């Protein structure tokens, strides 16, 4: 099976097509035919593996949304005893467990399909809890829901009466409202249940055992008949108090522990699961700025873009004095004022650079992926400093740069780069390109990506590289 190159020891060069065609090097699960993602539908493959491994699970809601193209968020209920094996399967499939501090009982997993360019987020729970902003009100329905789940290929879903009840609780206690799509689904489920005597009786028992007297069967029937689900919101506070009184000590403990973990999230991220820093390098015309902006918009990466150059218009993070100085320097008429502003501008640039370093560390400690657009390595391939003043200036500007966890070099022939932008000359661009390529010997964390292909293909390839590095780093913990 093709594997990702180990860039922790040597730099590598991969074309975008090779990256998209190569699945991640997944950990073995001890069996032949181990789960791995090829070019197929990752979600469908995961459901097949869960069936093969006899994992007891059910989709909580949103079945109709699964067939829609684009990124997906899937809510699953899983038997508590099967959660460790589910975690192993998802990690073998290329998914990473995301931090869930302060979000109990949720377990989050994220995977990426580079061929489709789509993200899959799985929100897994082993028990049903509700509440806003903290899920601290438990309803003992999980075991019954899994016992009565129904096969709806390629997966298992809740029985209609279970989906109806859990959706009502979700809208009431978690969202404090019924959006249109949820109202339509509740009405359809109620009509389906009304036509099945066994389902209706089971739902009535659930309502009597878990919701009454705050919310009764006649109230639900009336809401369905009049399509006035918002009327149920009047029972929201009473129902929350009723569920609290059933387990006051446990509910209080969940509430306090969740709020504490949320306050400690920054510290936990910094100590246990920090983010990743990525430096983008490229000769002129390789599409670096376009790629950087696309990574910032990406749903799964949630990248923090940090422009490190001197273009004020392109700046993403900087000091408020920079724009003011830029305006003063442009408006300066006298040579004396321009001469005075030069050292002030240099000092401001140094301070802004260190401010950006601090900001990058802060975002990484928050667990974010920080993408640097422009980096000190660009200066390594620039024209060398010749005078003492130039060397001192460059040495000062090179101070304090963090070492990135990953370096992506977008590579393309000089002739192609010239055709794209029409700047400089093919020979000059080829010389610049070779200068970047020579950095591979000094930067073992560099991955060279063939950038002669369409921008979308390159973007998906780079996203796959970044995600695989992040996933592997935290899979070891």
GROMACS .gro file of C-alpha atoms in nm:
model
  477
    1UNK     CA    1   0.000   0.000   0.000
    2UNK     CA    2   0.143   0.346  -0.085
    3UNK     CA    3   0.255   0.539   0.220
    4UNK     CA    4   0.313   0.896   0.316
    5UNK     CA    5   0.682   0.985   0.311
    6UNK     CA    6   0.840   1.017   0.654
    7UNK     CA    7   0.935   1.382   0.645
    8UNK     CA    8   1.057   1.380   1.004
    9UNK     CA    9   1.390   1.239   0.879
   10UNK     CA   10   1.422   1.344   0.516
   11UNK     CA   11   1.249   1.594   0.296
   12UNK     CA   12   1.030   1.458   0.021
   13UNK     CA   13   0.889   1.558  -0.311
   14UNK     CA   14   0.537   1.459  -0.407
   15UNK     CA   15   0.317   1.558  -0.695
   16UNK     CA   16  -0.038   1.655  -0.611
   17UNK     CA   17  -0.173   1.356  -0.801
   18UNK     CA   18   0.051   1.116  -0.605
   19UNK     CA   19  -0.062   1.265  -0.276
   20UNK     CA   20  -0.430   1.237  -0.365
   21UNK     CA   21  -0.384   0.879  -0.483
   22UNK     CA   22  -0.197   0.764  -0.171
   23UNK     CA   23  -0.395   0.680   0.143
   24UNK     CA   24  -0.242   0.750   0.482
   25UNK     CA   25  -0.022   0.486   0.645
   26UNK     CA   26  -0.283   0.355   0.887
   27UNK     CA   27  -0.202   0.160   1.197
   28UNK     CA   28  -0.267  -0.210   1.176
   29UNK     CA   29  -0.562  -0.349   1.364
   30UNK     CA   30  -0.413  -0.696   1.383
   31UNK     CA   31  -0.628  -0.843   1.105
   32UNK     CA   32  -0.595  -0.892   0.735
   33UNK     CA   33  -0.801  -0.651   0.529
   34UNK     CA   34  -0.749  -0.375   0.784
   35UNK     CA   35  -0.962  -0.063   0.740
   36UNK     CA   36  -0.810   0.203   0.522
   37UNK     CA   37  -0.941   0.482   0.303
   38UNK     CA   38  -0.883   0.465  -0.072
   39UNK     CA   39  -1.070   0.691  -0.312
   40UNK     CA   40  -1.414   0.575  -0.202
   41UNK     CA   41  -1.665   0.731   0.031
   42UNK     CA   42  -1.503   0.746   0.374
   43UNK     CA   43  -1.833   0.756   0.560
   44UNK     CA   44  -1.976   0.453   0.377
   45UNK     CA   45  -1.655   0.264   0.444
   46UNK     CA   46  -1.671   0.347   0.815
   47UNK     CA   47  -2.027   0.215   0.841
   48UNK     CA   48  -1.916  -0.106   0.671
   49UNK     CA   49  -1.630  -0.149   0.919
   50UNK     CA   50  -1.862  -0.088   1.215
   51UNK     CA   51  -2.094  -0.359   1.085
   52UNK     CA   52  -1.802  -0.596   1.033
   53UNK     CA   53  -1.675  -0.537   1.386
   54UNK     CA   54  -2.024  -0.570   1.541
   55UNK     CA   55  -2.014  -0.220   1.687
   56UNK     CA   56  -2.352  -0.132   1.836
   57UNK     CA   57  -2.436   0.216   1.707
   58UNK     CA   58  -2.715   0.423   1.554
   59UNK     CA   59  -2.739   0.753   1.372
   60UNK     CA   60  -2.908   1.003   1.602
   61UNK     CA   61  -3.045   1.239   1.336
   62UNK     CA   62  -2.985   1.382   0.992
   63UNK     CA   63  -3.017   1.072   0.772
   64UNK     CA   64  -3.144   1.275   0.475
   65UNK     CA   65  -2.842   1.505   0.495
   66UNK     CA   66  -2.589   1.225   0.447
   67UNK     CA   67  -2.644   1.206   0.072
   68UNK     CA   68  -2.574   1.576   0.021
   69UNK     CA   69  -2.232   1.666  -0.124
   70UNK     CA   70  -1.975   1.855   0.077
   71UNK     CA   71  -1.841   1.838   0.431
   72UNK     CA   72  -2.043   1.624   0.671
   73UNK     CA   73  -2.116   1.627   1.043
   74UNK     CA   74  -2.260   1.301   1.171
   75UNK     CA   75  -2.411   1.237   1.516
   76UNK     CA   76  -2.380   0.879   1.642
   77UNK     CA   77  -2.498   0.698   1.954
   78UNK     CA   78  -2.259   0.414   2.042
   79UNK     CA   79  -2.263   0.151   2.316
   80UNK     CA   80  -2.020   0.257   2.588
   81UNK     CA   81  -1.844  -0.080   2.586
   82UNK     CA   82  -1.773  -0.043   2.213
   83UNK     CA   83  -1.624   0.307   2.226
   84UNK     CA   84  -1.257   0.194   2.259
   85UNK     CA   85  -1.286  -0.030   1.953
   86UNK     CA   86  -1.466   0.245   1.762
   87UNK     CA   87  -1.180   0.481   1.842
   88UNK     CA   88  -0.928   0.229   1.706
   89UNK     CA   89  -1.127   0.181   1.386
   90UNK     CA   90  -1.164   0.553   1.323
   91UNK     CA   91  -0.796   0.619   1.382
   92UNK     CA   92  -0.711   0.334   1.145
   93UNK     CA   93  -0.940   0.497   0.889
   94UNK     CA   94  -0.740   0.820   0.904
   95UNK     CA   95  -0.958   1.008   1.153
   96UNK     CA   96  -0.816   1.195   1.450
   97UNK     CA   97  -0.972   1.227   1.792
   98UNK     CA   98  -1.028   1.596   1.862
   99UNK     CA   99  -1.014   1.744   2.213
  100UNK     CA  100  -1.353   1.736   2.384
  101UNK     CA  101  -1.264   1.897   2.718
  102UNK     CA  102  -1.577   2.058   2.853
  103UNK     CA  103  -1.804   1.886   2.602
  104UNK     CA  104  -1.889   1.560   2.781
  105UNK     CA  105  -2.041   1.319   2.690
  106UNK     CA  106  -1.929   1.398   2.334
  107UNK     CA  107  -1.630   1.244   2.157
  108UNK     CA  108  -1.523   1.417   1.836
  109UNK     CA  109  -1.342   1.260   1.541
  110UNK     CA  110  -1.235   1.429   1.219
  111UNK     CA  111  -1.126   1.276   0.889
  112UNK     CA  112  -1.036   1.409   0.547
  113UNK     CA  113  -1.093   1.265   0.200
  114UNK     CA  114  -0.831   1.427  -0.026
  115UNK     CA  115  -0.983   1.289  -0.346
  116UNK     CA  116  -1.319   1.457  -0.280
  117UNK     CA  117  -1.172   1.743  -0.077
  118UNK     CA  118  -1.434   1.683   0.194
  119UNK     CA  119  -1.419   1.665   0.572
  120UNK     CA  120  -1.608   1.419   0.787
  121UNK     CA  121  -1.675   1.508   1.151
  122UNK     CA  122  -1.820   1.242   1.380
  123UNK     CA  123  -1.986   1.349   1.705
  124UNK     CA  124  -2.011   1.032   1.915
  125UNK     CA  125  -2.200   0.996   2.244
  126UNK     CA  126  -2.243   0.691   2.465
  127UNK     CA  127  -2.526   0.835   2.672
  128UNK     CA  128  -2.800   1.087   2.611
  129UNK     CA  129  -2.760   1.414   2.796
  130UNK     CA  130  -2.921   1.747   2.730
  131UNK     CA  131  -2.898   2.105   2.847
  132UNK     CA  132  -2.777   2.448   2.742
  133UNK     CA  133  -2.499   2.553   2.763
  134UNK     CA  134  -2.390   2.238   2.949
  135UNK     CA  135  -2.513   1.886   2.870
  136UNK     CA  136  -2.577   1.783   3.230
  137UNK     CA  137  -2.935   1.646   3.225
  138UNK     CA  138  -2.926   1.271   3.165
  139UNK     CA  139  -3.213   1.073   3.014
  140UNK     CA  140  -3.178   0.695   3.042
  141UNK     CA  141  -3.268   0.609   2.683
  142UNK     CA  142  -2.938   0.505   2.523
  143UNK     CA  143  -2.961   0.131   2.586
  144UNK     CA  144  -3.323   0.112   2.472
  145UNK     CA  145  -3.241   0.313   2.158
  146UNK     CA  146  -2.962   0.075   2.060
  147UNK     CA  147  -3.174  -0.232   2.130
  148UNK     CA  148  -3.448  -0.108   1.896
  149UNK     CA  149  -3.227   0.041   1.624
  150UNK     CA  150  -3.321  -0.034   1.265
  151UNK     CA  151  -3.109  -0.118   0.963
  152UNK     CA  152  -3.130   0.141   0.687
  153UNK     CA  153  -2.840   0.055   0.455
  154UNK     CA  154  -2.561   0.137   0.468
  155UNK     CA  155  -2.606   0.213   0.839
  156UNK     CA  156  -2.828   0.178   1.146
  157UNK     CA  157  -3.074   0.447   1.251
  158UNK     CA  158  -3.293   0.498   1.555
  159UNK     CA  159  -3.642   0.356   1.555
  160UNK     CA  160  -3.893   0.631   1.459
  161UNK     CA  161  -4.024   0.666   1.815
  162UNK     CA  162  -3.669   0.699   1.954
  163UNK     CA  163  -3.565   0.951   1.691
  164UNK     CA  164  -3.881   1.150   1.761
  165UNK     CA  165  -3.825   1.164   2.136
  166UNK     CA  166  -3.452   1.240   2.119
  167UNK     CA  167  -3.514   1.509   1.858
  168UNK     CA  168  -3.781   1.674   2.074
  169UNK     CA  169  -3.541   1.675   2.369
  170UNK     CA  170  -3.258   1.808   2.152
  171UNK     CA  171  -3.469   2.095   2.020
  172UNK     CA  172  -3.617   2.176   2.359
  173UNK     CA  173  -3.319   2.149   2.592
  174UNK     CA  174  -3.015   2.195   2.367
  175UNK     CA  175  -3.135   2.443   2.106
  176UNK     CA  176  -3.434   2.609   2.280
  177UNK     CA  177  -3.610   2.620   1.945
  178UNK     CA  178  -3.744   2.419   1.652
  179UNK     CA  179  -3.599   2.521   1.316
  180UNK     CA  180  -3.801   2.446   1.007
  181UNK     CA  181  -3.612   2.134   0.901
  182UNK     CA  182  -3.655   1.986   1.249
  183UNK     CA  183  -4.027   2.068   1.253
  184UNK     CA  184  -4.079   1.892   0.921
  185UNK     CA  185  -3.890   1.588   1.045
  186UNK     CA  186  -4.087   1.570   1.370
  187UNK     CA  187  -4.417   1.590   1.183
  188UNK     CA  188  -4.312   1.315   0.943
  189UNK     CA  189  -4.197   1.094   1.230
  190UNK     CA  190  -4.517   1.149   1.426
  191UNK     CA  191  -4.730   1.055   1.124
  192UNK     CA  192  -4.520   0.741   1.079
  193UNK     CA  193  -4.553   0.647   1.446
  194UNK     CA  194  -4.928   0.710   1.449
  195UNK     CA  195  -4.970   0.446   1.181
  196UNK     CA  196  -4.788   0.179   1.382
  197UNK     CA  197  -4.959   0.066   1.703
  198UNK     CA  198  -4.645  -0.085   1.859
  199UNK     CA  199  -4.436   0.227   1.791
  200UNK     CA  200  -4.709   0.455   1.927
  201UNK     CA  201  -4.744   0.257   2.250
  202UNK     CA  202  -4.368   0.249   2.302
  203UNK     CA  203  -4.344   0.624   2.251
  204UNK     CA  204  -4.631   0.681   2.496
  205UNK     CA  205  -4.444   0.476   2.758
  206UNK     CA  206  -4.126   0.676   2.700
  207UNK     CA  207  -4.312   1.004   2.735
  208UNK     CA  208  -4.479   0.885   3.054
  209UNK     CA  209  -4.153   0.757   3.205
  210UNK     CA  210  -3.919   1.039   3.108
  211UNK     CA  211  -4.115   1.356   3.029
  212UNK     CA  212  -4.444   1.353   3.220
  213UNK     CA  213  -4.591   1.542   3.393
  214UNK     CA  214  -4.406   1.842   3.241
  215UNK     CA  215  -4.461   1.719   2.888
  216UNK     CA  216  -4.740   1.475   2.809
  217UNK     CA  217  -4.862   1.269   2.516
  218UNK     CA  218  -5.164   1.496   2.449
  219UNK     CA  219  -4.932   1.797   2.426
  220UNK     CA  220  -4.711   1.623   2.170
  221UNK     CA  221  -5.014   1.509   1.972
  222UNK     CA  222  -5.153   1.862   1.968
  223UNK     CA  223  -4.818   2.007   1.853
  224UNK     CA  224  -4.804   1.755   1.568
  225UNK     CA  225  -5.166   1.814   1.466
  226UNK     CA  226  -5.130   2.193   1.457
  227UNK     CA  227  -4.765   2.199   1.345
  228UNK     CA  228  -4.701   2.426   1.643
  229UNK     CA  229  -4.388   2.272   1.790
  230UNK     CA  230  -4.283   2.607   1.934
  231UNK     CA  231  -4.569   2.572   2.185
  232UNK     CA  232  -4.367   2.301   2.360
  233UNK     CA  233  -4.106   2.557   2.463
  234UNK     CA  234  -4.333   2.665   2.749
  235UNK     CA  235  -4.247   2.335   2.920
  236UNK     CA  236  -3.871   2.372   2.871
  237UNK     CA  237  -3.775   2.510   3.212
  238UNK     CA  238  -4.008   2.278   3.403
  239UNK     CA  239  -3.874   1.977   3.216
  240UNK     CA  240  -3.514   2.077   3.289
  241UNK     CA  241  -3.593   2.108   3.660
  242UNK     CA  242  -3.769   1.772   3.656
  243UNK     CA  243  -3.469   1.598   3.500
  244UNK     CA  244  -3.237   1.773   3.746
  245UNK     CA  245  -3.438   1.650   4.045
  246UNK     CA  246  -3.404   1.288   3.929
  247UNK     CA  247  -3.022   1.300   3.969
  248UNK     CA  248  -2.934   1.623   4.152
  249UNK     CA  249  -2.585   1.522   4.268
  250UNK     CA  250  -2.482   1.378   3.931
  251UNK     CA  251  -2.627   1.673   3.739
  252UNK     CA  252  -2.446   1.921   3.965
  253UNK     CA  253  -2.119   1.730   3.927
  254UNK     CA  254  -2.148   1.726   3.549
  255UNK     CA  255  -2.229   2.097   3.542
  256UNK     CA  256  -1.935   2.200   3.759
  257UNK     CA  257  -1.678   1.968   3.598
  258UNK     CA  258  -1.778   2.076   3.248
  259UNK     CA  259  -1.752   2.445   3.328
  260UNK     CA  260  -1.413   2.391   3.496
  261UNK     CA  261  -1.275   2.202   3.196
  262UNK     CA  262  -1.391   2.476   2.962
  263UNK     CA  263  -1.198   2.731   3.165
  264UNK     CA  264  -0.889   2.508   3.156
  265UNK     CA  265  -0.914   2.435   2.784
  266UNK     CA  266  -0.628   2.668   2.686
  267UNK     CA  267  -0.393   2.509   2.941
  268UNK     CA  268  -0.496   2.157   2.840
  269UNK     CA  269  -0.441   2.235   2.474
  270UNK     CA  270  -0.097   2.381   2.542
  271UNK     CA  271   0.013   2.086   2.755
  272UNK     CA  272  -0.155   1.791   2.586
  273UNK     CA  273  -0.263   1.873   2.232
  274UNK     CA  274  -0.112   2.189   2.084
  275UNK     CA  275  -0.167   2.284   1.725
  276UNK     CA  276   0.069   2.276   1.431
  277UNK     CA  277   0.279   2.544   1.264
  278UNK     CA  278   0.317   2.533   0.886
  279UNK     CA  279   0.539   2.756   0.671
  280UNK     CA  280   0.446   2.802   0.305
  281UNK     CA  281   0.734   2.864   0.064
  282UNK     CA  282   0.716   2.916  -0.309
  283UNK     CA  283   0.881   3.107  -0.592
  284UNK     CA  284   0.680   3.388  -0.749
  285UNK     CA  285   0.381   3.261  -0.946
  286UNK     CA  286   0.342   2.926  -0.770
  287UNK     CA  287   0.009   3.023  -0.612
  288UNK     CA  288   0.117   3.056  -0.249
  289UNK     CA  289  -0.114   3.343  -0.154
  290UNK     CA  290  -0.413   3.172  -0.316
  291UNK     CA  291  -0.333   2.852  -0.128
  292UNK     CA  292  -0.288   3.034   0.203
  293UNK     CA  293  -0.628   3.201   0.173
  294UNK     CA  294  -0.792   2.867   0.084
  295UNK     CA  295  -0.638   2.696   0.388
  296UNK     CA  296  -0.772   2.973   0.610
  297UNK     CA  297  -1.126   2.916   0.479
  298UNK     CA  298  -1.107   2.539   0.510
  299UNK     CA  299  -1.378   2.388   0.735
  300UNK     CA  300  -1.164   2.118   0.893
  301UNK     CA  301  -0.825   2.284   0.932
  302UNK     CA  302  -0.956   2.605   1.089
  303UNK     CA  303  -0.614   2.746   1.005
  304UNK     CA  304  -0.495   3.075   1.145
  305UNK     CA  305  -0.324   3.259   0.859
  306UNK     CA  306  -0.030   3.473   0.962
  307UNK     CA  307   0.124   3.695   0.695
  308UNK     CA  308   0.484   3.772   0.789
  309UNK     CA  309   0.574   4.008   0.505
  310UNK     CA  310   0.582   4.387   0.484
  311UNK     CA  311   0.281   4.445   0.258
  312UNK     CA  312   0.042   4.641   0.479
  313UNK     CA  313  -0.260   4.552   0.266
  314UNK     CA  314  -0.190   4.178   0.296
  315UNK     CA  315  -0.128   4.188   0.672
  316UNK     CA  316  -0.350   3.961   0.881
  317UNK     CA  317  -0.204   4.042   1.224
  318UNK     CA  318   0.001   4.347   1.313
  319UNK     CA  319   0.051   4.653   1.529
  320UNK     CA  320  -0.184   4.950   1.490
  321UNK     CA  321   0.119   5.176   1.446
  322UNK     CA  322   0.220   5.004   1.122
  323UNK     CA  323  -0.053   5.150   0.905
  324UNK     CA  324  -0.005   5.493   1.062
  325UNK     CA  325   0.369   5.485   0.986
  326UNK     CA  326   0.301   5.359   0.636
  327UNK     CA  327   0.073   5.656   0.569
  328UNK     CA  328   0.323   5.904   0.716
  329UNK     CA  329   0.610   5.762   0.510
  330UNK     CA  330   0.407   5.788   0.190
  331UNK     CA  331   0.296   6.142   0.271
  332UNK     CA  332   0.641   6.266   0.380
  333UNK     CA  333   0.761   6.544   0.152
  334UNK     CA  334   1.090   6.647   0.310
  335UNK     CA  335   1.402   6.432   0.295
  336UNK     CA  336   1.466   6.500   0.663
  337UNK     CA  337   1.132   6.357   0.770
  338UNK     CA  338   1.180   6.051   0.550
  339UNK     CA  339   1.524   5.999   0.701
  340UNK     CA  340   1.379   6.025   1.053
  341UNK     CA  341   1.096   5.783   0.980
  342UNK     CA  342   1.326   5.512   0.843
  343UNK     CA  343   1.471   5.395   1.179
  344UNK     CA  344   1.130   5.439   1.342
  345UNK     CA  345   0.981   5.215   1.075
  346UNK     CA  346   1.254   4.955   1.127
  347UNK     CA  347   1.198   4.945   1.503
  348UNK     CA  348   0.824   4.915   1.444
  349UNK     CA  349   0.886   4.628   1.203
  350UNK     CA  350   1.095   4.445   1.463
  351UNK     CA  351   0.829   4.495   1.730
  352UNK     CA  352   0.554   4.384   1.493
  353UNK     CA  353   0.751   4.075   1.400
  354UNK     CA  354   0.792   3.973   1.763
  355UNK     CA  355   0.426   4.048   1.824
  356UNK     CA  356   0.341   3.810   1.540
  357UNK     CA  357   0.569   3.545   1.691
  358UNK     CA  358   0.381   3.573   2.020
  359UNK     CA  359   0.048   3.558   1.841
  360UNK     CA  360   0.157   3.244   1.653
  361UNK     CA  361   0.260   3.071   1.977
  362UNK     CA  362  -0.068   3.170   2.141
  363UNK     CA  363  -0.276   3.027   1.856
  364UNK     CA  364  -0.072   2.708   1.851
  365UNK     CA  365  -0.121   2.667   2.226
  366UNK     CA  366  -0.496   2.704   2.162
  367UNK     CA  367  -0.472   2.397   1.941
  368UNK     CA  368  -0.496   2.586   1.612
  369UNK     CA  369  -0.303   2.517   1.292
  370UNK     CA  370  -0.095   2.827   1.218
  371UNK     CA  371  -0.005   2.886   0.853
  372UNK     CA  372   0.279   3.129   0.785
  373UNK     CA  373   0.260   3.315   0.454
  374UNK     CA  374   0.621   3.437   0.407
  375UNK     CA  375   0.892   3.310   0.636
  376UNK     CA  376   1.254   3.377   0.721
  377UNK     CA  377   1.356   3.101   0.480
  378UNK     CA  378   1.250   3.328   0.194
  379UNK     CA  379   1.545   3.551   0.288
  380UNK     CA  380   1.782   3.255   0.259
  381UNK     CA  381   1.726   3.240  -0.117
  382UNK     CA  382   1.718   3.617  -0.167
  383UNK     CA  383   2.011   3.825  -0.287
  384UNK     CA  384   2.283   3.803  -0.017
  385UNK     CA  385   2.358   4.105   0.198
  386UNK     CA  386   2.683   4.267   0.088
  387UNK     CA  387   2.745   4.558   0.325
  388UNK     CA  388   2.792   4.545   0.701
  389UNK     CA  389   2.478   4.753   0.749
  390UNK     CA  390   2.273   4.512   0.537
  391UNK     CA  391   2.412   4.210   0.722
  392UNK     CA  392   2.335   4.362   1.062
  393UNK     CA  393   1.984   4.458   0.953
  394UNK     CA  394   1.914   4.109   0.819
  395UNK     CA  395   2.058   3.947   1.132
  396UNK     CA  396   1.823   4.151   1.351
  397UNK     CA  397   1.522   4.062   1.136
  398UNK     CA  398   1.615   3.693   1.156
  399UNK     CA  399   1.605   3.689   1.537
  400UNK     CA  400   1.342   3.486   1.720
  401UNK     CA  401   1.175   3.305   1.431
  402UNK     CA  402   1.002   2.987   1.552
  403UNK     CA  403   1.090   2.656   1.389
  404UNK     CA  404   0.782   2.537   1.198
  405UNK     CA  405   0.659   2.181   1.244
  406UNK     CA  406   0.606   2.147   0.871
  407UNK     CA  407   0.731   2.331   0.563
  408UNK     CA  408   0.541   2.312   0.234
  409UNK     CA  409   0.733   2.415  -0.078
  410UNK     CA  410   0.523   2.468  -0.390
  411UNK     CA  411   0.743   2.382  -0.685
  412UNK     CA  412   0.697   2.444  -1.057
  413UNK     CA  413   0.933   2.505  -1.352
  414UNK     CA  414   1.044   2.863  -1.410
  415UNK     CA  415   0.890   2.870  -1.757
  416UNK     CA  416   0.547   2.783  -1.614
  417UNK     CA  417   0.582   3.040  -1.335
  418UNK     CA  418   0.660   3.307  -1.593
  419UNK     CA  419   0.354   3.215  -1.800
  420UNK     CA  420   0.133   3.250  -1.492
  421UNK     CA  421   0.239   3.597  -1.379
  422UNK     CA  422   0.454   3.741  -1.656
  423UNK     CA  423   0.695   3.891  -1.402
  424UNK     CA  424   1.077   3.878  -1.400
  425UNK     CA  425   1.203   3.620  -1.652
  426UNK     CA  426   1.192   3.240  -1.686
  427UNK     CA  427   1.564   3.218  -1.610
  428UNK     CA  428   1.535   3.433  -1.297
  429UNK     CA  429   1.235   3.235  -1.172
  430UNK     CA  430   1.415   2.907  -1.237
  431UNK     CA  431   1.711   3.034  -1.035
  432UNK     CA  432   1.477   3.129  -0.751
  433UNK     CA  433   1.312   2.788  -0.773
  434UNK     CA  434   1.647   2.607  -0.747
  435UNK     CA  435   1.734   2.821  -0.446
  436UNK     CA  436   1.421   2.701  -0.266
  437UNK     CA  437   1.488   2.339  -0.363
  438UNK     CA  438   1.839   2.363  -0.219
  439UNK     CA  439   1.687   2.429   0.124
  440UNK     CA  440   1.578   2.065   0.149
  441UNK     CA  441   1.922   1.970   0.282
  442UNK     CA  442   1.889   2.215   0.573
  443UNK     CA  443   1.518   2.170   0.648
  444UNK     CA  444   1.426   1.805   0.711
  445UNK     CA  445   1.060   1.890   0.777
  446UNK     CA  446   1.013   2.020   0.422
  447UNK     CA  447   0.772   1.854   0.178
  448UNK     CA  448   0.792   1.959  -0.186
  449UNK     CA  449   0.458   1.960  -0.366
  450UNK     CA  450   0.430   1.973  -0.743
  451UNK     CA  451   0.241   2.297  -0.805
  452UNK     CA  452   0.205   2.278  -1.182
  453UNK     CA  453  -0.143   2.128  -1.148
  454UNK     CA  454  -0.472   2.320  -1.095
  455UNK     CA  455  -0.499   2.522  -0.775
  456UNK     CA  456  -0.780   2.304  -0.633
  457UNK     CA  457  -0.574   1.986  -0.678
  458UNK     CA  458  -0.274   2.146  -0.509
  459UNK     CA  459  -0.493   2.276  -0.225
  460UNK     CA  460  -0.633   1.929  -0.154
  461UNK     CA  461  -0.287   1.776  -0.164
  462UNK     CA  462  -0.145   2.031   0.081
  463UNK     CA  463  -0.447   1.995   0.309
  464UNK     CA  464  -0.391   1.618   0.312
  465UNK     CA  465  -0.024   1.662   0.407
  466UNK     CA  466  -0.102   1.905   0.690
  467UNK     CA  467  -0.385   1.692   0.823
  468UNK     CA  468  -0.177   1.372   0.814
  469UNK     CA  469   0.105   1.539   1.006
  470UNK     CA  470  -0.141   1.666   1.269
  471UNK     CA  471  -0.316   1.329   1.291
  472UNK     CA  472   0.005   1.129   1.331
  473UNK     CA  473   0.144   1.365   1.592
  474UNK     CA  474  -0.156   1.328   1.821
  475UNK     CA  475  -0.222   0.961   1.746
  476UNK     CA  476   0.094   0.883   1.941
  477UNK     CA  477  -0.042   1.040   2.261
   0.00000   0.00000   0.00000
